[in-house]
XYZ file of C-alpha atoms in Angstrom:
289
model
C 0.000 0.000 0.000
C 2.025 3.103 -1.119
C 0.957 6.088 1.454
C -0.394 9.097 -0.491
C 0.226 12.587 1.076
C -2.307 14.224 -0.609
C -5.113 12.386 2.006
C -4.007 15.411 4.526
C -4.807 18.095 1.852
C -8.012 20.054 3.492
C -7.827 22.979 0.221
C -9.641 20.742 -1.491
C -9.183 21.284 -5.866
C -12.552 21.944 -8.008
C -11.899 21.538 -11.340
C -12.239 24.581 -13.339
C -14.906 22.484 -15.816
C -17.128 22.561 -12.370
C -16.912 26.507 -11.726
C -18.961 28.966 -13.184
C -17.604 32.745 -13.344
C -19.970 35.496 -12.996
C -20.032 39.687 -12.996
C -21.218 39.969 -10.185
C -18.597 37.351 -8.317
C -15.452 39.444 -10.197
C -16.930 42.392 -9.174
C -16.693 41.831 -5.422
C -13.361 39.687 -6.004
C -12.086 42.928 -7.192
C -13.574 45.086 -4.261
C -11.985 42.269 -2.385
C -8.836 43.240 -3.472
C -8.996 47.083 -2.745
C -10.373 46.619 0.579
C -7.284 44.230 1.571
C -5.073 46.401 0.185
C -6.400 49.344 2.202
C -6.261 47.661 5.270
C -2.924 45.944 4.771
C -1.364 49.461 4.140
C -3.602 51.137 7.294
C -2.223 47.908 9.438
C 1.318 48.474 8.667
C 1.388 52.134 9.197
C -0.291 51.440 12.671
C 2.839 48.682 13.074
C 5.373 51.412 12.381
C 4.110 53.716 15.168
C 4.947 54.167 18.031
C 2.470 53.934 21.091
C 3.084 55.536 24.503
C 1.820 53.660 27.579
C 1.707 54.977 30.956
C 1.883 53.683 34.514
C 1.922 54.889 37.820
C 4.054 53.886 40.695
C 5.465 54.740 44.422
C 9.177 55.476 43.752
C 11.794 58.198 43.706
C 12.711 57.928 39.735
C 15.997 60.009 39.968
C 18.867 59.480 41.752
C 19.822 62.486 43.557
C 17.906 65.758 45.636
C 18.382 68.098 43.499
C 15.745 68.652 40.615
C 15.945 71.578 38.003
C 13.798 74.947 37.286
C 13.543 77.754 34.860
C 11.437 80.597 35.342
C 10.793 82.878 32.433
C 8.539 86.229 34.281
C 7.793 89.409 32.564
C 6.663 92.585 34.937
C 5.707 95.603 32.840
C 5.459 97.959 36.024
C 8.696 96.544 38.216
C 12.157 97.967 37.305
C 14.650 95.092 37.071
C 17.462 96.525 40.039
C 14.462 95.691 42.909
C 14.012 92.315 41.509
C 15.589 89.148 42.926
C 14.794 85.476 43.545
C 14.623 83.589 46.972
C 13.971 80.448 47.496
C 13.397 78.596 50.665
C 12.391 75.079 51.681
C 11.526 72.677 54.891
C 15.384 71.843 54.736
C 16.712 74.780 56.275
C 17.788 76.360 52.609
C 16.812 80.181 52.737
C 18.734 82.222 50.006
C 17.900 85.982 49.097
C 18.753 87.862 46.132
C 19.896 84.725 44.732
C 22.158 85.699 41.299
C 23.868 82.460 39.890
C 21.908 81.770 36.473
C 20.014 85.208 36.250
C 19.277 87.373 33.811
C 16.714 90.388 33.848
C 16.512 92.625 30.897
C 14.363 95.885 30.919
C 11.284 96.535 28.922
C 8.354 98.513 28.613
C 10.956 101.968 28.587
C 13.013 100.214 31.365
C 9.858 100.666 33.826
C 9.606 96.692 33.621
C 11.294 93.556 33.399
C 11.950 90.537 31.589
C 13.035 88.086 34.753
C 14.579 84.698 33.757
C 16.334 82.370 36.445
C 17.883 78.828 36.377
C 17.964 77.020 39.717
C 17.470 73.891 41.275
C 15.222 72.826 44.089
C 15.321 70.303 46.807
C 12.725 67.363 46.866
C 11.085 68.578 49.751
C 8.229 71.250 50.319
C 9.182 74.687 49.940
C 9.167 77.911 47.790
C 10.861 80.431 45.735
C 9.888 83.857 45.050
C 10.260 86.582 42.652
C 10.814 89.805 45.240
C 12.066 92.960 45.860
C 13.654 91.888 49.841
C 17.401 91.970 48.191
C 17.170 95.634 46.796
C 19.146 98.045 48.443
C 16.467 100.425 48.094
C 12.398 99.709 47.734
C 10.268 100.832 45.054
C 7.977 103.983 45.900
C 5.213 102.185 44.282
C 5.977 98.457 43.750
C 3.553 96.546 41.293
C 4.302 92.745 40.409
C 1.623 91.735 38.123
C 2.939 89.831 35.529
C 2.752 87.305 33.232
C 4.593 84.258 33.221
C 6.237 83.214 29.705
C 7.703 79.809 31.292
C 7.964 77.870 33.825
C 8.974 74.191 33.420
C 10.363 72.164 36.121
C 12.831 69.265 34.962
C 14.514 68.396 31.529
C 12.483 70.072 28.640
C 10.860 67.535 26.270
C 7.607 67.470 24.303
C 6.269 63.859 24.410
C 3.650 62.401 22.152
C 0.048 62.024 22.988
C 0.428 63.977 26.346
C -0.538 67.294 26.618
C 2.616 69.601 27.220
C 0.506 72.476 28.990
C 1.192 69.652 31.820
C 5.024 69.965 32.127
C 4.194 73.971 31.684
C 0.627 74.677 33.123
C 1.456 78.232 34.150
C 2.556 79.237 30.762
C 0.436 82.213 29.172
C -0.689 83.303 33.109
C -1.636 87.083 33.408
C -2.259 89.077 36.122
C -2.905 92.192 34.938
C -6.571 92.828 36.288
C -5.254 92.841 39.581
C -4.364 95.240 42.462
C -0.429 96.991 41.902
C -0.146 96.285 45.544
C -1.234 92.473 45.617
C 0.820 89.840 45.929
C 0.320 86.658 44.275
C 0.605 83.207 45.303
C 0.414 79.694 43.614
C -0.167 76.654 45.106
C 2.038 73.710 43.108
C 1.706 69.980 43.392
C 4.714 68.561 41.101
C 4.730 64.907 40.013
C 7.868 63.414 38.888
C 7.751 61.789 35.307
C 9.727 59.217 33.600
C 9.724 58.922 30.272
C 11.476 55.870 28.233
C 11.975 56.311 24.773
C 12.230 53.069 22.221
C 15.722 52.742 22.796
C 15.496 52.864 26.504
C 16.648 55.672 27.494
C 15.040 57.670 30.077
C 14.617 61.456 31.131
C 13.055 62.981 34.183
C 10.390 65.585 33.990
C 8.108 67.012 36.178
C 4.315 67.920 35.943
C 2.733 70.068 37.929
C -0.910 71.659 38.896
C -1.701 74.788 40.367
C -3.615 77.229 42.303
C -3.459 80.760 42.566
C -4.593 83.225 44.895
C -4.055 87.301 45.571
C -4.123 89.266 48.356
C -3.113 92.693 49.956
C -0.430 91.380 53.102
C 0.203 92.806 56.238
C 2.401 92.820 58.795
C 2.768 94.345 62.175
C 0.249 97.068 60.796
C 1.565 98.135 58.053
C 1.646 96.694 54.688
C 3.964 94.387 53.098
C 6.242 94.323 49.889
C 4.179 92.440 47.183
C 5.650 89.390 45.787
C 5.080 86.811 43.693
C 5.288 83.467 45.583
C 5.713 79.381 43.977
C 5.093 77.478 46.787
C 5.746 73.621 45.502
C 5.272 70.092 47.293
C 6.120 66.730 45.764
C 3.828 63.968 45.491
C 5.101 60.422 46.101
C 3.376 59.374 42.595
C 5.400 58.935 39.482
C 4.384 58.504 36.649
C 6.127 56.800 34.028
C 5.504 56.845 29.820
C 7.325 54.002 27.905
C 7.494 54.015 23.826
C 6.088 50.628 22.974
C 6.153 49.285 18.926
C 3.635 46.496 18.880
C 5.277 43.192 18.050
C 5.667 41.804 14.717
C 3.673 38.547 14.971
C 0.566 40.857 15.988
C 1.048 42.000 12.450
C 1.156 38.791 11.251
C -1.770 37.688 12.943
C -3.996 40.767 11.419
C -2.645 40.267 8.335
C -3.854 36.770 8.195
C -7.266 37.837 9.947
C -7.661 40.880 7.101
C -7.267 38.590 4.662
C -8.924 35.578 5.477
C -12.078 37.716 7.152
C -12.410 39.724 3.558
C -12.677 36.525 1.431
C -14.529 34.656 4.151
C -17.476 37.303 4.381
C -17.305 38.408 0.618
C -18.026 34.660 -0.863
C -20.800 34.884 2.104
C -21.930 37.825 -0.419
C -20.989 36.278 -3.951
C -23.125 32.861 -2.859
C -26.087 35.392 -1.194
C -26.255 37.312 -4.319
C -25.802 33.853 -6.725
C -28.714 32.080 -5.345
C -30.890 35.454 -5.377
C -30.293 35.339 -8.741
C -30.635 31.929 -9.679
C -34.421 31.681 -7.945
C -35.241 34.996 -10.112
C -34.363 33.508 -12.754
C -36.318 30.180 -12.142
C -39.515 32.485 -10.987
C -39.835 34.318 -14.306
C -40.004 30.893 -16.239
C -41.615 29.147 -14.145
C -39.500 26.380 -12.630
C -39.323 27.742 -8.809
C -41.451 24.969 -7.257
């Protein structure tokens, strides 16, 4: 007995002699074709991409204390020689006037400034403060409302499918419907990010939310210097945002289920449409039983 391979075939031959072509069947073959094609081409585009997942997790994700901030402040009404940063925080750390990484540059016919600063922070609660307590002299009348061009806590990065106002929420903030002599104060919850890139490498960034208030401050009856105060805690979420490709044999797998699907419901069609037609046919000469 001579063992015949062909037993395990389950595609099954019909002779051509036992097929009959029709318009209607090479019309949907061909609508077959366009549709897989579409989908082929919309499948391997989504392949290509690259998704961004996100998790959260209770972890410090930087090695270190130190974290860095860059303040970009523009006050059309404060000269630059009263203004100054100070920053303070629940570690002892109280600096005034601080200069290192400072720039101001006058504006508005040198009645205002453009206030930048580059410092870093400690990882515990605290704040820092555009002010006028390091001039040698105070302004007759002081006004710090402002608006703030940047303030970004952290590497700078723009990552994909996250909104960036989150790494700079107080960019664009105005204050200049309020009172010269208020002082302004936001509230700042920072959450440190992690973000992993395809090739696995990582960078730190911070998001933040705010709150703002204003108010007129006094002190021992009399009133106080206005300033504008960033008063920051850290939460002990991170979270973290990891570049993902999806894996090649998920491809695979909806390339076989594109193209098997198609055929599979389009001769569904072809044989629904066939025997539609056939029984007309046999109705209008009289053969449908």
């Amino acid at each position: 007995m001579v063992f015949d391979i062909r037993r395990f075939d389950i595609y099954r031959k019909v002779p051509k002699d036992l097929t009959q072509p029709t318009t209607t069947g090479a019309a949907i073959s061909l609508g077959c074709c366009f549709f897989i094609a579409f989908l082929l081409i919309s499948e391997f585009t989504s392949f290509l991409a690259i998704d961004v997942v996100n998790e959260l997790y209770v972890d410090d994700p930087q090695t270190g204390d130190k974290i860095p901030v860059q303040i970009v402040i523009s006050l059309p009404k404060m000269k630059c020689e009263y203004l100054g940063m100070d920053i303070q925080d629940s570690m002892g750390r109280h600096e005034v006037g601080m200069v290192d990484n400072s720039e101001k540059i006058p504006i508005n016919n040198e009645m205002g400034c453009l206030f930048t600063s580059r410092f870093q922070i400690n990882k515990v609660p605290g704040n820092f403060h555009v002010s006028t307590h390091s001039a040698r002299s105070q302004p007759e009348n002081p006004d710090m409302t402002h608006e703030i061009k940047e303030l970004r806590i952290g590497d700078r990065m723009l990552i994909p499918s996250v909104k960036s106002q989150s790494f700079n929420a107080l960019e664009g903030k105005k204050t200049f419907d309020k009172h010269p002599l208020s002082s302004h104060d936001y509230i700042m919850k920072i959450v440190p990010t992690v973000y992993e890139n395809i090739d696995g490498n990582l960078h730190y960034l911070y998001q933040y939310t705010n709150a703002y208030k204003d108010y007129i401050a006094y002190g021992h009856g009399q009133r106080v210097m206005p300033a504008i105060w960033f008063r920051y805690e850290m939460t002990p979420i991170t979270v973290k945002y990891t570049e993902r490709r999806k894996p090649f044999y998920h491809f695979i797998t909806m390339v076989c289920a594109i193209i098997g699907g198609t055929f599979t419901v389009a001769g569904i069609i072809d044989s629904m449409i066939f025997s539609a037609t056939e029984m007309y046919k046999k109705l209008t000469i009289g053969k449908l039983s």
